[in-house]
mmCIF file of C-alpha atoms in Angstrom:
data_model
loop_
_atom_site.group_PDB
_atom_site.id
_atom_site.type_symbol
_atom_site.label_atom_id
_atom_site.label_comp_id
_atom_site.label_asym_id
_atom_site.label_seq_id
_atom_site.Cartn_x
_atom_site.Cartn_y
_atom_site.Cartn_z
ATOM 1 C CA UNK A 1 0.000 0.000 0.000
ATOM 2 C CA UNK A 2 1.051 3.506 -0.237
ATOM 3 C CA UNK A 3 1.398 5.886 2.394
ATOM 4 C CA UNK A 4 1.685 9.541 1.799
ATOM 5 C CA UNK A 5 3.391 11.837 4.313
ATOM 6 C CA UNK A 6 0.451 14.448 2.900
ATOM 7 C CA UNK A 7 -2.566 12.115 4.389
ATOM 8 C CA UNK A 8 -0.098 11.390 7.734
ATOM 9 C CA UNK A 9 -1.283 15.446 8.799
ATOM 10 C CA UNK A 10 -5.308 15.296 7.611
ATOM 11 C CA UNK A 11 -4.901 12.029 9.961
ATOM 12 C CA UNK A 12 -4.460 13.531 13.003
ATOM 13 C CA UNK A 13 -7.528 12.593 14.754
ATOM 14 C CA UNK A 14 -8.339 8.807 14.811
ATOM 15 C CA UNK A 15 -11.748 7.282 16.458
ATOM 16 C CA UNK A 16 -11.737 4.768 18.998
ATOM 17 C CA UNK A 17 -12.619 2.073 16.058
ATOM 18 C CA UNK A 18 -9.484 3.237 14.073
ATOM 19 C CA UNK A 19 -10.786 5.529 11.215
ATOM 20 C CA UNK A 20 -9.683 8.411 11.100
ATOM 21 C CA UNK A 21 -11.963 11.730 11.435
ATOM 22 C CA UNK A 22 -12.457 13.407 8.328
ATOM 23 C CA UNK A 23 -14.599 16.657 7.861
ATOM 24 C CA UNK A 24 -17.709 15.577 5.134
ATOM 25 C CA UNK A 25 -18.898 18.441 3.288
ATOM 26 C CA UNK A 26 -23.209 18.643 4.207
ATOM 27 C CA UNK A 27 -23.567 21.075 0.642
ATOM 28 C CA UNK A 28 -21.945 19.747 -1.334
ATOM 29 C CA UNK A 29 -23.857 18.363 -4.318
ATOM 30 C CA UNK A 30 -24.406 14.989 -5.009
ATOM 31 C CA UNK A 31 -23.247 13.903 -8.390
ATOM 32 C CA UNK A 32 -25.402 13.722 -11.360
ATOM 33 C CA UNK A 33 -23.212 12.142 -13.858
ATOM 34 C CA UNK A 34 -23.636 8.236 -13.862
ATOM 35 C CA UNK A 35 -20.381 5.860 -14.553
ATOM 36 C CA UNK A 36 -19.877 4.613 -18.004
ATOM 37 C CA UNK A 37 -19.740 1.001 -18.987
ATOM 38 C CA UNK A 38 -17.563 -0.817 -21.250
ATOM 39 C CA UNK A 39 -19.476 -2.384 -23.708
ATOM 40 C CA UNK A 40 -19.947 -6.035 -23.475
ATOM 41 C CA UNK A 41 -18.545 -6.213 -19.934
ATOM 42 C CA UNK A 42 -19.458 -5.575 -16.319
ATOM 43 C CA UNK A 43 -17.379 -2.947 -16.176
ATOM 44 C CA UNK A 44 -18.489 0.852 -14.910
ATOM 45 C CA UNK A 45 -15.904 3.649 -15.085
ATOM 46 C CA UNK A 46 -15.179 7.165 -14.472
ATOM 47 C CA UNK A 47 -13.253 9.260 -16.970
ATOM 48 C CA UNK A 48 -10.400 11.745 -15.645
ATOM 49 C CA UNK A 49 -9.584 14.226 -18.621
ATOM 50 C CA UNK A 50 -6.931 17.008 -17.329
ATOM 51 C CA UNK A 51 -8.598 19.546 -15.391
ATOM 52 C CA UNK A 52 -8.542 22.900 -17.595
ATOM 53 C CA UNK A 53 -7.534 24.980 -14.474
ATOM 54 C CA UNK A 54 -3.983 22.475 -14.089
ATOM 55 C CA UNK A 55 -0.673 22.625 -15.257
ATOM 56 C CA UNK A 56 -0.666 18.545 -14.731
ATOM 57 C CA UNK A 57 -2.157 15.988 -13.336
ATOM 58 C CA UNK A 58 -1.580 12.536 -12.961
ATOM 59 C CA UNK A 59 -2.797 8.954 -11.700
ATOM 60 C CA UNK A 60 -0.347 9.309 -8.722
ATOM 61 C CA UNK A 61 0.613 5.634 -7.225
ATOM 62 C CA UNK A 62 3.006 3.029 -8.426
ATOM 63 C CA UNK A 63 1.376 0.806 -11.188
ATOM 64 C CA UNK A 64 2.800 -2.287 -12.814
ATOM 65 C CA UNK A 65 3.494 -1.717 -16.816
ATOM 66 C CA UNK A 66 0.668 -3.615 -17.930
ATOM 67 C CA UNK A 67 -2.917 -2.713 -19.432
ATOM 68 C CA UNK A 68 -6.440 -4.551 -19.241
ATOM 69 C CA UNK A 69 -6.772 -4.652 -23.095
ATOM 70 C CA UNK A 70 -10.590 -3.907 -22.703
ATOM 71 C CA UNK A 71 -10.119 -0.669 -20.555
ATOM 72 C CA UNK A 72 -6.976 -0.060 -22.466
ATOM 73 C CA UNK A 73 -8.892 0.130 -25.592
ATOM 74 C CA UNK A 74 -11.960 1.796 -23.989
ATOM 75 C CA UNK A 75 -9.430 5.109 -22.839
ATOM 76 C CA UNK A 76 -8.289 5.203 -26.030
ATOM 77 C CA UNK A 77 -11.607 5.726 -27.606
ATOM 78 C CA UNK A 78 -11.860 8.628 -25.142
ATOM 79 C CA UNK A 79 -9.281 10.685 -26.584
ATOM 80 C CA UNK A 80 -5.924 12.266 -26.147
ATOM 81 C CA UNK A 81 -7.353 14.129 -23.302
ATOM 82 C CA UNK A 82 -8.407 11.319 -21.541
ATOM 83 C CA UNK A 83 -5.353 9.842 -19.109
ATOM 84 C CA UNK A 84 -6.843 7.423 -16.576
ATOM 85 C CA UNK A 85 -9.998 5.135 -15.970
ATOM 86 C CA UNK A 86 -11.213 3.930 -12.524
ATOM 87 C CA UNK A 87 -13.151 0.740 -13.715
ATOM 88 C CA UNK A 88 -15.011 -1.478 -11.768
ATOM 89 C CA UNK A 89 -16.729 -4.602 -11.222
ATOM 90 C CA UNK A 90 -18.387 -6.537 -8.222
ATOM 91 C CA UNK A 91 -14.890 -7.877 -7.058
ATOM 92 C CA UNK A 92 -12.304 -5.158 -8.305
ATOM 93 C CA UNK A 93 -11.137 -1.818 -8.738
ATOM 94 C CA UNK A 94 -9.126 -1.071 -11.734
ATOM 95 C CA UNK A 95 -7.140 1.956 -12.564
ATOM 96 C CA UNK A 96 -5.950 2.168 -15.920
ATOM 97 C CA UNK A 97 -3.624 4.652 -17.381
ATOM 98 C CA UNK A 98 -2.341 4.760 -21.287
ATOM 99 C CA UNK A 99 0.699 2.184 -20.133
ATOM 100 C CA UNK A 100 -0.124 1.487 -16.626
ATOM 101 C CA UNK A 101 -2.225 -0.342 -14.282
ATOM 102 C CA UNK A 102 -3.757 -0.531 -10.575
ATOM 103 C CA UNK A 103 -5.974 -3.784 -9.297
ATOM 104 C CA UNK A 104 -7.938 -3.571 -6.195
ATOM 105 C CA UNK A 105 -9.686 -5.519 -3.978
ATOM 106 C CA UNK A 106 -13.063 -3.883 -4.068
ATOM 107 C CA UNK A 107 -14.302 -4.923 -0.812
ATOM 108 C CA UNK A 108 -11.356 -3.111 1.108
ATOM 109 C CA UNK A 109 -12.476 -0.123 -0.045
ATOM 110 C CA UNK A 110 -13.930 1.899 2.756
ATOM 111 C CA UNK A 111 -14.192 5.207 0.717
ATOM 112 C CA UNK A 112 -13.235 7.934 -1.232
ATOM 113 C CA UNK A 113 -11.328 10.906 0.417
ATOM 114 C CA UNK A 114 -10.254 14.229 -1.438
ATOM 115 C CA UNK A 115 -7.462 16.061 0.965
ATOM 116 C CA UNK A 116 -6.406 19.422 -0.329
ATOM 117 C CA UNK A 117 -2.973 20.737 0.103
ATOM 118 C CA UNK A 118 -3.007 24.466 0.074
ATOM 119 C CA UNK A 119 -0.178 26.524 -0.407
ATOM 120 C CA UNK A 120 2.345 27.641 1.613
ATOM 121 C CA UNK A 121 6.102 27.259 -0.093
ATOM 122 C CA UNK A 122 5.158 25.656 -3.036
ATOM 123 C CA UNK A 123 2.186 26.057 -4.996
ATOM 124 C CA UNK A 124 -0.298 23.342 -3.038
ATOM 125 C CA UNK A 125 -1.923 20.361 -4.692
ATOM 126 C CA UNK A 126 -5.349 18.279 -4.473
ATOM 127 C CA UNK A 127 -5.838 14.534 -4.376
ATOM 128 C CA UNK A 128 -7.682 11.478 -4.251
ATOM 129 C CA UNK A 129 -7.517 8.583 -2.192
ATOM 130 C CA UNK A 130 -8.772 5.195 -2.071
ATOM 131 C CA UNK A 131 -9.569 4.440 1.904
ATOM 132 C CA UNK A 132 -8.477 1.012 2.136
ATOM 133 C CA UNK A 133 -9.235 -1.628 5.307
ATOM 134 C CA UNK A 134 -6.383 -3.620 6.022
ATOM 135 C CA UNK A 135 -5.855 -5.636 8.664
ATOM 136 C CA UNK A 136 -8.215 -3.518 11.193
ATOM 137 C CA UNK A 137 -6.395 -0.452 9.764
ATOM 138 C CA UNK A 138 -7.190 2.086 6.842
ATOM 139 C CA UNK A 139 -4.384 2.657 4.614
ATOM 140 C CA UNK A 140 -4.789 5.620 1.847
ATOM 141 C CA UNK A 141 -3.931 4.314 -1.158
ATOM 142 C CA UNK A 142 -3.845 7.893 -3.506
ATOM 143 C CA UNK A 143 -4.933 7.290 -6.933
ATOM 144 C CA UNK A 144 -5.279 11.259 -8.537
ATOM 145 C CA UNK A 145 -2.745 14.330 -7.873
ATOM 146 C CA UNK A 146 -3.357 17.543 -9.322
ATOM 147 C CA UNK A 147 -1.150 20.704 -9.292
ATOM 148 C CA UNK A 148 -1.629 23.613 -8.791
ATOM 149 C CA UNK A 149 -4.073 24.544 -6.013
ATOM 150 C CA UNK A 150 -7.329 26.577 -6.418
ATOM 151 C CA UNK A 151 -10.585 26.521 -4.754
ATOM 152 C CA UNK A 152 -11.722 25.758 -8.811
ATOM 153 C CA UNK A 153 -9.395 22.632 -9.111
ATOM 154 C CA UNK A 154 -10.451 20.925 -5.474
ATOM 155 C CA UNK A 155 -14.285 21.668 -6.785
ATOM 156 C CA UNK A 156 -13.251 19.356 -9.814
ATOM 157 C CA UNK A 157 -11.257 17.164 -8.024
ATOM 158 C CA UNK A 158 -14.740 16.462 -5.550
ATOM 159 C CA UNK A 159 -16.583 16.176 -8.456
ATOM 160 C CA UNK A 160 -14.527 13.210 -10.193
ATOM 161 C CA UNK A 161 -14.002 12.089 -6.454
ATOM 162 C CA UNK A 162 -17.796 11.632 -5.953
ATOM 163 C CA UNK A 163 -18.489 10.106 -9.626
ATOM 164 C CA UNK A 164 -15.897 7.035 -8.317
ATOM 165 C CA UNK A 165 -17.772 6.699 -4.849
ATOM 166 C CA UNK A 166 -21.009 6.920 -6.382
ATOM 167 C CA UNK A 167 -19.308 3.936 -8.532
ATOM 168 C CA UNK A 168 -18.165 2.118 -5.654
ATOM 169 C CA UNK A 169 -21.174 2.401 -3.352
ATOM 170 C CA UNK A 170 -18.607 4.247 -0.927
ATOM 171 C CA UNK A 171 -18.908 7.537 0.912
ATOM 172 C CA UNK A 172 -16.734 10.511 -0.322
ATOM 173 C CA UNK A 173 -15.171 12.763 2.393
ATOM 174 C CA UNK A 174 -12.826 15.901 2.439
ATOM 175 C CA UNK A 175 -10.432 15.587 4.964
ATOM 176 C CA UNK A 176 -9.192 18.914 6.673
ATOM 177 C CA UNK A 177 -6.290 20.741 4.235
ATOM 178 C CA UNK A 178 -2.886 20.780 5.178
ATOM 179 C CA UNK A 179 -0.031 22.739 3.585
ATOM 180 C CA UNK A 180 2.996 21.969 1.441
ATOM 181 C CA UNK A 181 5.866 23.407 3.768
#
């Protein structure tokens, strides 16, 4: 699994079961947009195109080199713009870049957490995580990084965070922000 130093700060608080206490948001709006699915297959998906308001962004964990050849084939029918899927099925997650790729144990998955990482030195960053149980811990397992940080960006971010919890049957949460200093 993957631990980021950036989720080690929004952790900071931890119930008595384990989980750690992250602030939902009550407004914010539930999404409308329904996952895809590849033709022919049990598979739903979420798109990520790169957010207009970013310099980059990126699926952001180590993947192994290889492809699903049906999800492989189904991002490339989305387009140049198009860099990563987040497939799944009733067993597994997928997460599918143009050379790389991500399996999951679905049932693991607790949620879907967005922590932003405002500004201080550098120029701040959002991203996604995967909330993982293992072995009566969560682990974050971050899946989406996008540079540089705006209140516009982490609204997009949430938005493609909700579409792949709405996927997943999982709740979404936005942990508290920390800074990149």
């Amino acid at each position: 699994m993957n631990f980021s130093p950036f989720r080690w700060f929004s952790r900071s608080e931890v119930s008595s079961e384990g989980k750690a206490a992250l602030t939902p948001d009550p407004d914010a709006p539930v999404p409308v947009a329904k996952p895809e699915q590849v033709p022919a297959s049990s598979l739903g998906y979420v798109v990520f195109t790169q957010p207009p308001m970013s310099p980059y962004a990126y699926a952001s964990h180590c993947y192994e080199k290889s492809a699903d050849s049906v999800l492989a084939q189904e991002l490339k029918r989305q387009g140049p713009e198009a860099f990563m899927l987040v497939a799944a099925d009733e067993k597994s997650v997928l997460v599918q870049t143009q050379e790389y790729l991500c399996k999951l144990d679905r049932e693991g998955i607790q949620e879907i957490s967005l922590h932003p990482v405002l500004p201080a030195k550098g120029s701040g960053m959002v991203m996604l995580f995967f909330e993982i149980a293992q072995k009566g811990q969560i682990e974050s397992h971050d899946f989406l990084m996008c540079a540089v940080y705006s209140e516009e960006l982490q609204e997009w971010c949430e938005k493609k965070g909700r579409e792949v919890a709405a996927l997943l049957n999982v709740p979404f949460q936005v942990s508290c922000p920390s800074h990149d200093c």
